[in-house]
């Protein structure tokens, strides 16, 4: 049982140059952040610099029978945190990540199961983050999350994620 003020143990880093098992990472995430179990995440996948989730709408329904904006916003924020954390882990770094700033634009109602994607806002974002970490021991990256219900873009979000100094 999680306790307030007590950090959850980190998931061991993958072997050198290795990839995280997405199912294992998602299981750990559900233990570390209890609300994850209620988000309806069915699958987590990485393809190059894009991380995506497949989600069920049912846990995030609002009073109108569509996606509840607060739940969708939490999901976009968490997906960006996951992107940054997994990026660090692939480089053998176990570091704390926090969202520094986040915005959302709701474009259409979410009326069925959906997918969320997350990728760097700029193609050079990961390289720039790696440089700042090497020089200063900390850094930020801007990520964009998009929520798709079928072929319809329903939500676009942007977040700045800060990697804190080791220590």
C-alpha positions as a printed Julia matrix, in Angstrom:
167×3 Matrix{Float64}:
   0.0    0.0     0.0
   1.42   3.37   -1.03
   2.02   5.93    1.71
   2.04   9.69    1.42
   5.59  11.09    1.38
   7.23   7.71    0.76
   8.73   7.26   -2.72
   7.92   4.04   -4.54
  10.97   1.87   -5.31
  12.34   2.4    -8.8
  12.04  -0.31  -11.4
  15.52  -1.77  -12.08
  17.1   -0.35  -15.22
  17.16  -2.57  -18.31
  20.46  -4.21  -19.21
  23.0   -1.96  -20.94
  21.52  -0.72  -24.19
  18.38  -2.74  -23.53
  14.74  -1.85  -23.86
  12.08  -1.88  -21.19
   9.41  -4.55  -21.38
   6.33  -2.34  -21.84
   4.0   -4.7   -19.94
   6.44  -4.84  -17.01
   6.82  -1.05  -17.02
   3.04  -0.57  -17.11
   2.59  -3.02  -14.19
   5.22  -1.11  -12.17
   3.54   2.19  -13.09
   0.24   0.88  -11.71
   1.94   0.12   -8.4
   3.84   3.42   -8.29
   0.84   5.6    -9.25
  -2.37   4.0    -7.94
  -4.71   5.94  -10.26
  -3.13   4.21  -13.3
  -5.28   1.14  -12.61
  -8.38   3.27  -13.28
  -7.21   4.86  -16.54
  -8.23   2.07  -18.9
  -4.79   1.58  -20.5
  -4.97  -1.63  -22.54
  -1.6   -1.5   -24.28
   1.62   0.5   -24.31
   3.92   0.54  -27.33
   7.04   2.36  -28.46
   7.86   2.94  -32.11
  11.02   4.99  -32.62
  10.52   8.31  -30.81
   6.74   7.76  -30.46
   5.15   6.21  -27.38
   1.5    5.22  -27.59
  -1.28   3.85  -25.42
  -4.49   2.12  -26.45
  -7.24   3.02  -23.96
 -10.79   2.09  -23.13
 -13.15   5.05  -22.8
 -15.41   3.49  -20.16
 -13.3    4.46  -17.08
 -13.1    8.07  -18.31
 -16.75   8.71  -19.18
 -18.31  12.02  -18.2
 -21.97  12.84  -17.51
 -22.6   13.24  -21.26
 -21.29   9.78  -22.15
 -18.08  11.1   -23.76
 -14.51  11.49  -22.51
 -14.08  13.48  -19.29
 -11.58  16.28  -19.95
  -9.89  15.97  -16.56
  -9.19  12.26  -17.06
  -7.94  12.83  -20.6
  -5.66  15.63  -19.4
  -4.22  13.38  -16.66
  -3.55  10.71  -19.26
  -1.71  13.07  -21.62
   0.43  14.38  -18.75
   1.27  10.88  -17.56
   2.1    9.66  -21.07
   4.65  12.48  -21.4
   6.15  11.54  -18.06
   6.39   7.92  -19.27
   8.03   9.01  -22.54
  10.71  10.95  -20.67
  11.27   8.26  -18.04
  11.6    5.5   -20.65
  13.96   7.66  -22.74
  16.2    8.09  -19.7
  16.05   4.39  -18.83
  17.23   3.4   -22.33
  20.3    5.5   -21.59
  20.93   3.83  -18.24
  19.7    6.81  -16.22
  17.36   6.49  -13.24
  16.32  10.1   -12.73
  13.31  11.97  -11.4
  11.03  13.54  -14.01
   8.36  16.16  -13.36
   5.96  18.01  -15.61
   6.9   21.69  -15.59
   4.15  23.05  -17.84
   1.21  21.53  -19.72
  -1.54  22.78  -22.02
  -4.39  21.07  -23.84
  -6.69  21.86  -26.75
  -9.91  19.88  -26.97
 -10.87  19.53  -30.63
 -13.72  16.97  -30.7
 -15.6   14.81  -28.21
 -14.12  11.4   -27.43
 -16.94   8.98  -28.23
 -15.22   5.57  -28.15
 -12.03   3.73  -27.27
  -9.01   5.74  -28.32
  -5.25   5.94  -28.67
  -2.85   8.49  -27.26
   0.51   9.21  -28.84
   3.47  11.16  -27.49
   6.56  12.38  -29.29
   9.07  15.22  -29.09
   7.76  18.58  -30.28
  11.05  19.15  -32.15
  12.99  16.45  -33.94
  16.14  17.68  -32.19
  14.52  17.59  -28.74
  16.04  14.32  -27.52
  19.52  15.29  -28.73
  19.22  18.69  -27.03
  18.07  17.04  -23.78
  21.02  14.63  -23.89
  23.39  17.59  -24.32
  21.89  19.52  -21.39
  22.05  16.45  -19.16
  25.72  15.94  -20.06
  26.6   19.62  -19.5
  24.37  20.62  -16.59
  23.06  17.39  -15.1
  19.48  18.47  -15.71
  17.29  19.46  -18.64
  13.85  19.84  -20.2
  12.1   18.49  -23.24
   8.89  19.61  -24.95
   6.57  16.77  -25.91
   3.3   16.68  -27.86
   0.51  14.27  -27.07
  -2.39  13.56  -29.44
  -5.59  11.69  -28.7
  -7.19   9.9   -31.66
 -10.67   8.38  -31.66
 -10.56   6.41  -34.9
  -9.27   8.88  -37.51
 -10.47  11.93  -35.56
  -7.97  14.04  -33.64
  -9.89  14.89  -30.45
  -7.22  16.4   -28.2
  -3.78  17.87  -28.67
  -1.61  18.55  -25.64
   1.87  19.92  -25.08
   4.05  19.54  -22.04
   7.51  20.51  -20.86
   9.08  17.73  -18.81
  12.01  18.47  -16.53
  14.69  15.93  -15.68
  15.95  16.79  -12.22
  19.61  16.65  -11.17
  20.82  13.34   -9.74
  21.01  13.21   -6.05
